[in-house]
Short mmCIF file of C-alpha atoms and ligand atoms in Angstrom, two decimals:
data_model
loop_
_atom_site.label_atom_id
_atom_site.label_comp_id
_atom_site.label_asym_id
_atom_site.label_seq_id
_atom_site.Cartn_x
_atom_site.Cartn_y
_atom_site.Cartn_z
CA MET A 1 -16.79 10.20 27.44
CA ASN A 2 -19.65 8.07 25.89
CA PRO A 3 -19.64 4.39 27.76
CA THR A 4 -20.46 2.89 24.47
CA PHE A 5 -20.46 -1.18 24.44
CA ILE A 6 -19.70 -2.33 21.34
CA SER A 7 -19.15 -6.45 20.91
CA ALA A 8 -16.45 -8.03 19.49
CA GLU A 9 -18.71 -10.02 16.97
CA SER A 10 -20.12 -6.58 15.78
CA ILE A 11 -16.59 -5.10 15.20
CA SER A 12 -15.78 -8.18 13.34
CA ARG A 13 -18.37 -7.35 10.99
CA ASN A 14 -17.30 -3.96 10.64
CA PHE A 15 -14.10 -5.12 9.56
CA ALA A 16 -15.60 -7.38 6.79
CA GLU A 17 -15.02 -6.30 3.31
CA VAL A 18 -17.46 -3.93 2.28
CA LYS A 19 -17.57 -3.93 -1.51
CA ALA A 20 -19.39 -7.44 -2.84
CA GLY A 21 -17.84 -8.98 -5.84
CA MET A 22 -19.27 -9.17 -8.99
CA LYS A 23 -22.31 -12.04 -9.59
CA PRO A 24 -21.54 -14.30 -12.69
CA LYS A 25 -24.13 -12.61 -14.58
CA GLU A 26 -22.88 -9.37 -14.02
CA ALA A 27 -19.04 -10.13 -14.76
CA VAL A 28 -20.12 -11.54 -18.05
CA GLU A 29 -22.30 -8.43 -19.00
CA GLU A 30 -19.63 -6.28 -17.97
CA SER A 31 -17.01 -8.15 -19.95
CA ASN A 32 -19.05 -7.93 -22.74
CA ARG A 33 -19.40 -4.30 -22.60
CA CYS A 34 -15.58 -3.81 -23.45
CA LEU A 35 -14.64 -2.96 -26.75
CA TYR A 36 -11.69 -4.88 -26.94
CA CYS A 37 -9.65 -1.78 -28.50
CA TYR A 38 -6.59 -2.20 -30.52
CA ASP A 39 -3.68 -0.53 -28.50
CA ALA A 40 -5.94 -0.06 -25.47
CA PRO A 41 -5.17 3.05 -23.53
CA CYS A 42 -6.22 0.95 -20.33
CA ILE A 43 -2.84 -0.83 -20.54
CA LYS A 44 -1.16 1.63 -20.95
CA ALA A 45 -2.39 3.64 -17.84
CA CYS A 46 -1.93 0.53 -15.49
CA PRO A 47 1.67 0.81 -14.40
CA THR A 48 1.93 -3.21 -14.51
CA GLY A 49 0.57 -3.36 -18.17
CA ILE A 50 -1.84 -5.84 -17.62
CA ASN A 51 -3.08 -7.26 -21.21
CA ILE A 52 -6.73 -5.91 -19.92
CA PRO A 53 -8.55 -6.78 -22.89
CA SER A 54 -7.21 -9.93 -22.99
CA PHE A 55 -8.22 -11.16 -19.49
CA ILE A 56 -11.68 -9.27 -20.20
CA LYS A 57 -12.54 -11.48 -23.17
CA LYS A 58 -11.52 -14.85 -21.20
CA ILE A 59 -13.84 -13.82 -18.86
CA ALA A 60 -16.61 -13.17 -21.26
CA SER A 61 -15.78 -16.88 -22.61
CA GLY A 62 -15.62 -18.38 -19.33
CA ASN A 63 -11.71 -19.09 -19.46
CA MET A 64 -11.43 -18.31 -15.61
CA LYS A 65 -7.70 -19.56 -15.27
CA GLY A 66 -6.63 -17.91 -18.37
CA SER A 67 -8.03 -14.93 -17.02
CA ALA A 68 -6.57 -15.25 -13.76
CA ARG A 69 -3.22 -15.96 -15.42
CA THR A 70 -3.49 -13.05 -17.50
CA ILE A 71 -3.71 -10.39 -14.53
CA MET A 72 -0.93 -12.33 -12.34
CA ASP A 73 1.39 -12.64 -14.55
CA ALA A 74 2.02 -8.92 -15.57
CA ASN A 75 1.02 -8.37 -11.73
CA PRO A 76 2.17 -10.89 -8.87
CA VAL A 77 -0.31 -8.98 -6.69
CA GLY A 78 -3.02 -8.32 -9.02
CA ALA A 79 -6.04 -9.72 -6.19
CA THR A 80 -4.92 -7.10 -4.31
CA CYS A 81 -4.48 -4.54 -6.67
CA SER A 82 -8.30 -5.25 -7.67
CA ARG A 83 -9.23 -3.73 -4.45
CA VAL A 84 -6.75 -1.40 -3.73
CA CYS A 85 -5.73 0.69 -7.13
CA PRO A 86 -7.24 4.16 -7.48
CA THR A 87 -8.68 2.73 -10.81
CA GLU A 88 -9.98 6.18 -11.58
CA GLU A 89 -7.06 7.68 -12.03
CA LEU A 90 -5.18 4.52 -14.07
CA CYS A 91 -7.37 1.79 -15.83
CA GLU A 92 -10.63 3.00 -15.81
CA GLY A 93 -9.65 6.28 -15.90
CA ALA A 94 -8.41 5.95 -18.97
CA CYS A 95 -11.26 3.59 -20.47
CA VAL A 96 -12.58 4.76 -24.09
CA LEU A 97 -16.23 4.40 -22.51
CA ASN A 98 -15.41 7.09 -20.46
CA HIS A 99 -16.40 9.41 -23.31
CA SER A 100 -19.71 7.86 -24.45
CA SER A 101 -20.92 6.06 -21.17
CA LYS A 102 -19.41 4.53 -18.26
CA PRO A 103 -16.06 3.04 -18.34
CA ILE A 104 -15.59 -0.71 -17.76
CA LEU A 105 -15.36 -2.01 -14.29
CA ILE A 106 -12.19 -3.18 -15.35
CA GLY A 107 -11.23 -3.54 -11.23
CA ASN A 108 -14.31 -5.45 -10.16
CA LEU A 109 -13.61 -7.88 -12.91
CA GLN A 110 -9.81 -8.32 -12.18
CA ARG A 111 -11.19 -9.45 -8.74
CA TYR A 112 -13.68 -11.64 -10.13
CA ALA A 113 -11.11 -13.67 -11.89
CA THR A 114 -8.69 -13.48 -9.32
CA ASP A 115 -11.15 -14.46 -6.70
CA TRP A 116 -11.94 -17.70 -8.80
CA ALA A 117 -8.37 -18.66 -8.52
CA ILE A 118 -8.13 -18.15 -4.82
CA ARG A 119 -11.38 -19.90 -4.37
CA ASN A 120 -10.35 -22.66 -6.35
CA ASP A 121 -6.16 -22.77 -4.89
CA GLN A 122 -5.32 -22.43 -8.42
CA SER A 123 -1.53 -22.17 -8.98
CA LEU A 124 -0.91 -20.12 -12.10
CA PHE A 125 2.98 -20.47 -12.47
CA ALA A 126 5.96 -22.49 -12.27
CA ALA A 127 9.65 -21.60 -10.96
CA GLY A 128 12.07 -21.40 -14.09
CA LYS A 129 14.93 -23.84 -14.46
CA SER A 130 17.91 -23.03 -12.56
CA ASN A 131 20.54 -20.54 -13.52
CA GLY A 132 22.91 -21.20 -10.75
CA LYS A 133 22.49 -17.80 -9.38
CA SER A 134 20.94 -16.14 -6.05
CA VAL A 135 19.36 -13.04 -5.23
CA ALA A 136 18.57 -11.92 -1.48
CA VAL A 137 15.25 -9.84 -1.18
CA ILE A 138 14.70 -7.59 1.83
CA GLY A 139 11.59 -7.24 2.64
CA GLY A 140 8.31 -9.16 1.71
CA GLY A 141 6.04 -6.63 0.61
CA PRO A 142 4.26 -5.83 -2.94
CA ALA A 143 7.58 -4.92 -4.10
CA GLY A 144 9.85 -7.78 -2.71
CA LEU A 145 7.40 -10.16 -3.53
CA SER A 146 6.83 -8.85 -6.97
CA ALA A 147 10.79 -9.23 -7.80
CA ALA A 148 10.83 -12.62 -6.20
CA ARG A 149 8.11 -14.06 -8.33
CA GLU A 150 9.62 -12.76 -11.32
CA LEU A 151 13.47 -13.98 -10.30
CA ALA A 152 11.98 -17.62 -9.41
CA ARG A 153 10.64 -17.54 -12.81
CA PHE A 154 13.76 -16.96 -14.27
CA GLY A 155 15.54 -19.52 -12.42
CA PHE A 156 16.94 -17.74 -9.55
CA ALA A 157 17.30 -19.49 -5.63
CA VAL A 158 15.74 -16.44 -4.02
CA THR A 159 15.41 -15.97 -0.52
CA VAL A 160 13.21 -13.14 0.90
CA TYR A 161 13.77 -11.86 4.53
CA GLU A 162 11.01 -10.10 6.07
CA ALA A 163 11.00 -8.93 9.39
CA LYS A 164 7.25 -9.41 10.40
CA GLU A 165 5.41 -13.24 11.05
CA GLN A 166 3.64 -12.89 7.94
CA ALA A 167 5.17 -11.98 4.61
CA GLY A 168 2.63 -9.78 2.52
CA GLY A 169 3.94 -6.12 3.91
CA LEU A 170 1.32 -3.22 4.14
CA ASP A 171 -1.53 -5.46 1.74
CA THR A 172 -0.82 -8.10 5.12
CA TYR A 173 -0.77 -5.39 7.63
CA GLY A 174 -1.42 -1.67 6.63
CA ILE A 175 -4.24 -1.62 4.30
CA VAL A 176 -7.60 -1.83 6.11
CA SER A 177 -9.26 -5.44 6.36
CA PHE A 178 -12.50 -4.13 5.15
CA ARG A 179 -11.08 -2.90 2.09
CA LEU A 180 -8.45 -5.93 1.84
CA PRO A 181 -9.42 -8.78 3.75
CA GLN A 182 -5.40 -10.50 4.82
CA ASP A 183 -6.23 -13.38 3.47
CA ILE A 184 -6.15 -11.70 -0.28
CA SER A 185 -2.82 -10.84 0.33
CA LEU A 186 -1.71 -14.38 2.23
CA TRP A 187 -2.56 -16.51 -0.80
CA GLU A 188 -0.35 -13.65 -3.01
CA VAL A 189 2.74 -14.68 -0.64
CA GLU A 190 1.45 -18.27 -1.30
CA GLN A 191 1.90 -18.38 -4.96
CA VAL A 192 5.55 -17.04 -4.63
CA ARG A 193 6.18 -19.47 -1.91
CA LYS A 194 5.31 -22.47 -4.19
CA LEU A 195 8.13 -21.15 -6.74
CA GLY A 196 10.37 -22.60 -4.18
CA VAL A 197 11.30 -19.03 -3.08
CA ARG A 198 12.71 -18.89 0.64
CA ILE A 199 10.67 -16.64 2.75
CA VAL A 200 12.31 -16.08 5.92
CA THR A 201 9.56 -14.24 8.66
CA ASN A 202 10.48 -12.83 11.77
CA THR A 203 14.43 -11.47 10.32
CA ARG A 204 15.16 -8.06 10.27
CA VAL A 205 18.13 -7.41 7.86
CA GLY A 206 20.33 -5.02 9.87
CA ALA A 207 19.49 -6.68 13.29
CA ASP A 208 19.41 -10.54 12.79
CA ILE A 209 21.65 -10.35 9.68
CA SER A 210 23.90 -7.77 8.39
CA ALA A 211 23.60 -6.23 4.95
CA GLU A 212 27.39 -7.44 4.53
CA GLN A 213 26.54 -10.59 5.55
CA LEU A 214 23.79 -10.56 2.20
CA LEU A 215 25.91 -8.83 -0.25
CA GLU A 216 28.77 -11.86 0.62
CA ARG A 217 26.01 -14.52 0.23
CA PHE A 218 24.39 -13.43 -2.66
CA ASP A 219 24.95 -12.65 -6.27
CA ALA A 220 22.58 -9.59 -5.82
CA VAL A 221 20.26 -7.99 -3.81
CA VAL A 222 16.80 -6.48 -3.86
CA LEU A 223 16.26 -3.55 -0.98
CA ALA A 224 12.08 -3.31 -0.58
CA VAL A 225 11.86 -2.37 2.83
CA GLY A 226 9.30 0.03 2.62
CA MET A 227 8.77 3.19 4.63
CA SER A 228 9.07 3.31 8.50
CA LYS A 229 7.12 4.50 11.76
CA VAL A 230 5.12 7.98 11.41
CA PRO A 231 7.33 10.80 12.48
CA MET A 232 7.00 12.26 15.58
CA LEU A 233 4.69 15.64 16.21
CA GLY A 234 7.54 17.18 18.45
CA ILE A 235 4.63 18.66 20.56
CA GLU A 236 3.78 18.05 24.40
CA GLY A 237 1.87 14.71 25.52
CA GLU A 238 2.95 12.95 22.58
CA SER A 239 3.98 9.90 24.88
CA LEU A 240 0.69 9.49 26.57
CA ASN A 241 -1.56 6.48 26.58
CA GLY A 242 -4.01 6.87 23.96
CA VAL A 243 -1.48 8.54 21.69
CA PHE A 244 -1.03 6.40 18.04
CA ASP A 245 1.33 5.76 15.35
CA ALA A 246 -1.65 5.41 12.27
CA ILE A 247 -0.04 2.42 10.84
CA ASP A 248 0.74 0.23 14.19
CA PHE A 249 -3.11 1.26 14.83
CA VAL A 250 -4.32 -0.11 11.72
CA GLU A 251 -2.04 -3.05 11.70
CA SER A 252 -3.66 -3.75 15.36
CA THR A 253 -6.94 -4.15 13.63
CA LYS A 254 -6.22 -6.55 10.63
CA ALA A 255 -5.86 -9.98 12.53
CA SER A 256 -7.80 -9.23 15.89
CA VAL A 257 -10.23 -6.95 17.98
CA ARG A 258 -9.77 -4.01 19.30
CA ALA A 259 -12.41 -3.01 22.33
CA ASP A 260 -10.27 0.02 23.36
CA ILE A 261 -11.69 2.67 20.93
CA ALA A 262 -15.16 1.87 21.76
CA GLY A 263 -17.03 5.31 22.38
CA LYS A 264 -13.73 7.39 22.36
CA ARG A 265 -13.94 10.61 20.51
CA VAL A 266 -10.89 10.22 18.34
CA ALA A 267 -8.48 13.18 16.64
CA VAL A 268 -6.83 11.69 13.86
CA ILE A 269 -3.62 14.04 12.32
CA GLY A 270 -3.02 14.32 8.80
CA ALA A 271 -5.25 14.19 5.80
CA GLY A 272 -3.70 11.30 3.54
CA ASN A 273 -4.83 7.89 2.62
CA THR A 274 -3.56 6.58 6.04
CA ALA A 275 -5.24 9.38 8.03
CA ILE A 276 -8.24 8.13 6.05
CA ASP A 277 -7.82 4.26 7.47
CA ALA A 278 -7.16 4.92 10.76
CA ALA A 279 -10.28 7.16 10.63
CA THR A 280 -12.51 4.66 9.12
CA CYS A 281 -10.91 2.01 11.51
CA SER A 282 -11.92 3.90 14.22
CA VAL A 283 -15.62 4.57 13.65
CA ARG A 284 -15.91 0.83 12.88
CA LEU A 285 -14.38 0.22 16.29
CA GLY A 286 -16.83 2.03 17.99
CA ALA A 287 -15.69 5.73 18.35
CA ASP A 288 -18.05 8.14 19.49
CA ARG A 289 -16.52 11.02 17.20
CA VAL A 290 -13.84 11.04 14.89
CA GLN A 291 -12.64 14.24 13.69
CA ILE A 292 -9.68 14.64 10.99
CA VAL A 293 -7.41 17.41 11.81
CA TYR A 294 -5.25 18.74 9.17
CA ARG A 295 -3.60 22.12 8.82
CA ARG A 296 -4.25 22.71 5.06
CA THR A 297 -7.52 22.41 2.83
CA SER A 298 -9.29 19.49 1.56
CA GLU A 299 -7.71 21.00 -2.15
CA GLU A 300 -4.09 20.37 -0.15
CA MET A 301 -5.35 16.72 1.00
CA THR A 302 -3.14 14.07 -0.87
CA ALA A 303 -5.98 11.24 0.55
CA TYR A 304 -7.87 9.44 -3.08
CA ASP A 305 -11.01 11.01 -3.82
CA PHE A 306 -12.65 7.67 -3.26
CA GLU A 307 -10.94 7.25 0.39
CA PHE A 308 -12.18 10.57 1.03
CA ASP A 309 -15.84 10.12 -0.12
CA PHE A 310 -15.37 7.08 1.85
CA ALA A 311 -14.38 8.60 5.58
CA LYS A 312 -17.20 11.13 5.20
CA ARG A 313 -20.06 8.20 4.32
CA ASP A 314 -18.53 6.94 7.03
CA GLY A 315 -19.67 9.49 9.51
CA VAL A 316 -15.81 11.20 9.70
CA GLU A 317 -15.73 14.61 10.11
CA PHE A 318 -12.97 17.17 8.92
CA ARG A 319 -11.55 19.98 10.62
CA TRP A 320 -9.39 22.01 7.83
CA LEU A 321 -6.91 24.69 8.79
CA THR A 322 -6.31 23.37 12.14
CA ALA A 323 -2.84 22.35 13.40
CA PRO A 324 -2.43 20.65 16.90
CA VAL A 325 -0.26 22.52 19.65
CA ARG A 326 -0.03 20.25 22.29
CA ILE A 327 -1.95 16.82 23.88
CA ILE A 328 -3.02 17.55 27.18
CA GLY A 329 -3.46 14.52 29.40
CA ASP A 330 -6.15 13.21 32.05
CA GLY A 331 -3.85 12.95 35.21
CA ASN A 332 -4.11 9.30 34.70
CA GLY A 333 -1.49 9.06 31.76
CA GLY A 334 -4.24 9.48 29.12
CA VAL A 335 -5.61 11.78 26.83
CA ALA A 336 -8.08 14.44 27.86
CA ALA A 337 -7.95 17.24 25.09
CA MET A 338 -5.70 18.54 22.29
CA GLU A 339 -5.13 22.42 21.86
CA CYS A 340 -5.15 23.53 18.69
CA VAL A 341 -4.36 26.73 16.67
CA ARG A 342 -6.16 27.80 13.39
CA MET A 343 -4.22 28.04 10.25
CA ARG A 344 -4.58 30.44 7.34
CA LEU A 345 -3.05 29.78 3.97
CA GLU A 346 -0.32 32.39 2.66
CA GLU A 347 1.24 32.10 -0.80
CA LYS A 348 4.61 32.30 -1.34
CA ASP A 349 6.81 31.53 -4.01
CA GLY A 350 3.61 29.92 -5.97
CA LYS A 351 2.94 27.62 -3.12
CA ARG A 352 0.23 28.23 -0.12
CA HIS A 353 1.71 27.54 3.24
CA PRO A 354 -0.22 27.63 6.24
CA VAL A 355 0.41 29.73 8.99
CA PRO A 356 -0.89 29.82 12.69
CA VAL A 357 -3.54 32.63 13.19
CA GLU A 358 -3.21 34.78 16.01
CA GLY A 359 -4.56 34.01 19.39
CA SER A 360 -6.91 31.50 17.69
CA MET A 361 -6.02 28.50 19.95
CA PHE A 362 -8.84 26.29 21.47
CA VAL A 363 -9.27 23.39 23.08
CA MET A 364 -10.76 19.88 21.14
CA GLU A 365 -11.85 17.08 24.09
CA VAL A 366 -10.57 13.99 22.94
CA ASP A 367 -9.51 10.43 24.52
CA ALA A 368 -7.42 9.36 21.58
CA VAL A 369 -5.16 10.87 18.94
CA ILE A 370 -3.92 9.51 15.97
CA LYS A 371 -0.90 10.47 14.18
CA ALA A 372 -1.12 9.80 10.41
CA ILE A 373 1.51 12.52 8.93
CA GLY A 374 3.64 10.14 6.55
CA GLN A 375 6.18 8.10 7.37
CA THR A 376 10.11 8.04 8.29
CA ARG A 377 12.82 6.16 6.40
CA HIS A 378 14.76 3.17 6.57
CA LEU A 379 18.34 5.04 7.14
CA PRO A 380 20.50 3.18 9.14
CA LEU A 381 19.82 -0.03 6.45
CA VAL A 382 20.24 2.24 3.64
CA GLU A 383 23.26 3.82 5.37
CA GLN A 384 24.69 -0.03 6.20
CA LEU A 385 24.25 -0.79 2.80
CA GLY A 386 26.27 2.11 1.58
CA LEU A 387 23.42 3.37 -1.35
CA ALA A 388 23.23 6.95 -2.23
CA HIS A 389 19.99 8.54 -0.91
CA LYS A 390 18.08 12.16 -0.47
CA ARG A 391 17.07 12.08 3.23
CA GLY A 392 16.59 8.09 3.31
CA ILE A 393 14.86 7.83 -0.15
CA VAL A 394 17.31 5.77 -1.92
CA THR A 395 18.32 6.65 -5.65
CA VAL A 396 17.55 4.45 -8.62
CA ASP A 397 17.58 4.58 -12.06
CA ASN A 398 14.47 4.60 -13.65
CA GLU A 399 14.31 1.84 -15.98
CA THR A 400 16.31 -1.01 -14.15
CA ASN A 401 15.87 0.17 -10.72
CA ARG A 402 19.73 -0.61 -10.05
CA THR A 403 21.25 1.28 -7.26
CA SER A 404 24.57 3.06 -6.83
CA ASP A 405 25.98 -0.02 -5.41
CA PRO A 406 25.66 -2.17 -9.44
CA ARG A 407 24.87 -5.30 -6.69
CA VAL A 408 21.90 -3.72 -5.30
CA PHE A 409 18.46 -2.74 -6.33
CA ALA A 410 15.62 -1.03 -4.99
CA ALA A 411 11.91 -1.21 -5.39
CA GLY A 412 8.63 0.39 -4.21
CA ASP A 413 8.40 2.34 -0.69
CA VAL A 414 11.79 2.93 -0.22
CA ILE A 415 12.64 4.52 -3.48
CA PHE A 416 9.31 6.84 -3.19
CA GLY A 417 9.84 10.36 -2.61
CA GLU A 418 11.74 13.78 -3.74
CA GLY A 419 10.24 13.27 -7.52
CA GLN A 420 10.91 9.68 -7.88
CA GLY A 421 8.18 7.18 -7.61
CA GLU A 422 4.63 6.74 -6.37
CA ALA A 423 3.45 4.99 -2.97
CA MET A 424 0.92 2.34 -4.61
CA VAL A 425 0.96 -1.29 -4.47
CA VAL A 426 0.89 -1.38 -8.25
CA SER A 427 3.57 0.60 -8.45
CA ALA A 428 5.55 -0.99 -6.24
CA ALA A 429 4.79 -4.50 -7.76
CA GLN A 430 6.13 -2.92 -11.22
CA GLN A 431 9.32 -1.90 -9.35
CA GLY A 432 9.77 -5.47 -8.40
CA LYS A 433 9.37 -6.68 -11.91
CA GLN A 434 11.78 -4.14 -13.06
CA ALA A 435 14.40 -5.09 -10.46
CA ALA A 436 14.15 -8.67 -11.78
CA TYR A 437 14.25 -8.39 -15.41
CA ALA A 438 17.48 -5.95 -14.44
CA ILE A 439 19.03 -8.55 -12.35
CA TYR A 440 18.58 -11.53 -14.96
CA LYS A 441 20.16 -9.14 -17.56
CA GLN A 442 23.31 -8.38 -15.43
CA LEU A 443 23.78 -11.62 -14.28
CA VAL A 444 22.54 -14.07 -17.02
CA GLU A 445 22.09 -12.29 -20.14
CA LEU A 446 25.05 -10.68 -20.40
CA GLN A 447 27.04 -13.05 -19.19
CA GLU A 448 25.62 -15.39 -21.83
CA GLU A 449 26.78 -12.93 -24.57
CA PRO A 450 29.18 -14.13 -26.94
CA THR A 451 32.50 -11.93 -26.69
C1 LIG B 1 -2.69 2.77 5.85
C2 LIG B 1 -2.20 2.63 4.70
C3 LIG B 1 -3.28 2.18 3.53
C4 LIG B 1 -2.63 2.52 1.99
N1 LIG B 1 -3.92 2.29 1.05
C5 LIG B 1 -3.49 2.30 -0.44
C6 LIG B 1 -4.32 2.02 -1.20
O1 LIG B 1 -5.42 1.69 -1.15
N2 LIG B 1 -3.98 1.85 -2.54
C7 LIG B 1 -2.56 1.46 -2.95
O2 LIG B 1 -2.09 1.40 -4.01
N3 LIG B 1 -1.43 1.90 -1.73
C8 LIG B 1 -2.04 2.19 -0.58
N4 LIG B 1 -0.83 2.18 0.40
C9 LIG B 1 0.51 2.24 -0.08
C10 LIG B 1 0.76 0.86 -0.20
O3 LIG B 1 0.59 0.12 0.96
C11 LIG B 1 2.52 1.10 -0.48
O4 LIG B 1 2.99 1.91 -1.73
C12 LIG B 1 2.79 -0.79 -0.92
O5 LIG B 1 2.43 -1.29 0.04
C13 LIG B 1 4.48 -0.31 -0.99
O6 LIG B 1 4.72 -1.41 -1.04
P1 LIG B 1 6.42 -2.06 -0.44
O7 LIG B 1 6.64 -3.50 -0.72
O8 LIG B 1 7.63 -1.08 -1.02
O9 LIG B 1 6.07 -1.98 1.00
P2 LIG B 1 5.30 -2.60 2.25
O10 LIG B 1 4.73 -3.34 2.01
O11 LIG B 1 5.68 -1.67 3.37
O12 LIG B 1 6.64 -3.92 2.55
C14 LIG B 1 7.78 -3.66 2.99
C15 LIG B 1 8.27 -4.83 3.94
O13 LIG B 1 9.20 -4.87 4.40
C16 LIG B 1 9.59 -5.45 5.68
N5 LIG B 1 11.22 -4.81 6.41
C17 LIG B 1 11.06 -3.62 6.38
N6 LIG B 1 12.06 -3.51 7.15
C18 LIG B 1 12.97 -4.82 7.41
C19 LIG B 1 14.00 -5.12 7.51
N7 LIG B 1 15.07 -4.61 7.54
N8 LIG B 1 14.50 -6.78 7.08
C20 LIG B 1 13.45 -7.40 6.72
N9 LIG B 1 12.51 -6.82 6.26
C21 LIG B 1 12.08 -5.86 6.30
C22 LIG B 1 8.73 -4.64 6.19
O14 LIG B 1 8.18 -5.76 7.43
C23 LIG B 1 7.12 -4.92 5.29
O15 LIG B 1 6.66 -6.31 5.05
C24 LIG B 1 -1.38 2.50 1.75
C25 LIG B 1 -0.25 2.34 2.82
C26 LIG B 1 -0.89 2.73 4.02
C27 LIG B 1 -0.08 2.91 4.92
S1 LIG B 2 -3.41 -3.48 -11.35
FE1 LIG B 2 -4.40 -1.45 -10.94
S2 LIG B 2 -4.22 -0.12 -12.45
FE2 LIG B 2 -3.57 -2.00 -13.25
S3 LIG B 2 -5.47 -2.79 -14.39
FE3 LIG B 2 -5.69 -3.90 -12.64
S4 LIG B 2 -6.80 -2.35 -10.98
FE4 LIG B 2 -6.36 -1.25 -12.98
#
């Protein structure tokens, strides 16, 4: 192990936002490139349907508050999304200018407008007149906040129950600070709180208050608890010091500096966005060498292309077709190495399955192992609520987000999987909105209709 020293100041600097915001001149010039298409394809490609040409035109004419309002009206976490959306697959990918020059930098312009609102401490929306009904939202991540914001605008009395100290979900605790500083997410939380939404933190539903109590006290419930811990690998040595859950690992870097990775050789298991985030965090914490270990190839990896490029630029190495077999201890409770096996892909039922190559075991010398092989589900809570689900993935109606219990709606990562939903902040926000609209329709509109 290399006895590298890296100061806390250097680590803090490494975790500062990587991408600079646009300068005013750049933003206006970029806005003026927009063709303001009629029936703009970018609007359809944005899961929250932001009126993109409209917010861009407002930047061009200097109406910054109007621009931020247009964005945040459609997307209650629009400041976060401007930084974390895979724009090349969504809005920018649909821009007609892709055919002739380069797409409008929609994400950057969205950031420019929302950063203005944050800097100028704007309150963009007001709560609606009380309709006498109440809703509990379980989970204060992007899905829960989005539902809460829209419900408050419809005049519901909304209480968000959040297990952690602060709301914002993975925007606050999970997505690395150098792409998404915590302040951005916390500003979005404040926008929701300012509408009179009660955000009860440090309160885990199912432990501190029961699901049953919520169903008794509120007219409807929105379940927006996301996903849970990284599953166990099921190999020897997993409980050694120096073996981490990637979600907890990234979380530990969001609000404080950790010094225990400097000079270490780190193996990250998995090749999704979480694995990339854990790997790039390790680099920035001063790790000596960071290797991503994945049992398939770059073709099957689920990380976005921009994340993959980012990791390569950070010097992260990729060990394709490699699977861990056991983690070897150093005799003092820590990690000394990881035994791996090489894999090959075998065609079966039209799919390529990884299988171990006989006699190909080898040992990688590592000091830390970070597990990033997906996330488990909040099964006990889903079962307490008595909802239909597939392996913990709550089943919903696609348009209303209503679950098998008509009083309960679900949005965000809790419904992602088995061909349903997408694990993205922007889709969580949209599903939260959909749940709010369906609750309004069910509890207010349909009740008012003459019989
Ligand atoms: C490391 C990482 C990087 C990512 N990067 C990106 C990215 O670049 N772009 C992108 O679009 N998406 C990204 N994602 C995915 C994105 O963060 C999620 O899809 C999104 O946050 C889902 O929102 P959610 O509200 O459903 O869940 P979450 O954000 O997980 O929020 C759920 C909230 O519920 C709370 N909760 C859980 N159980 C309870 C309970 N019993 N009682 C009360 N509260 C509870 C949790 O504490 C949490 O605050 C990333 C995810 C990870 C893990
Ligand atoms: S929310 Fe995301 S997808 Fe929608 S316009 Fe903004 S950056 Fe594009």
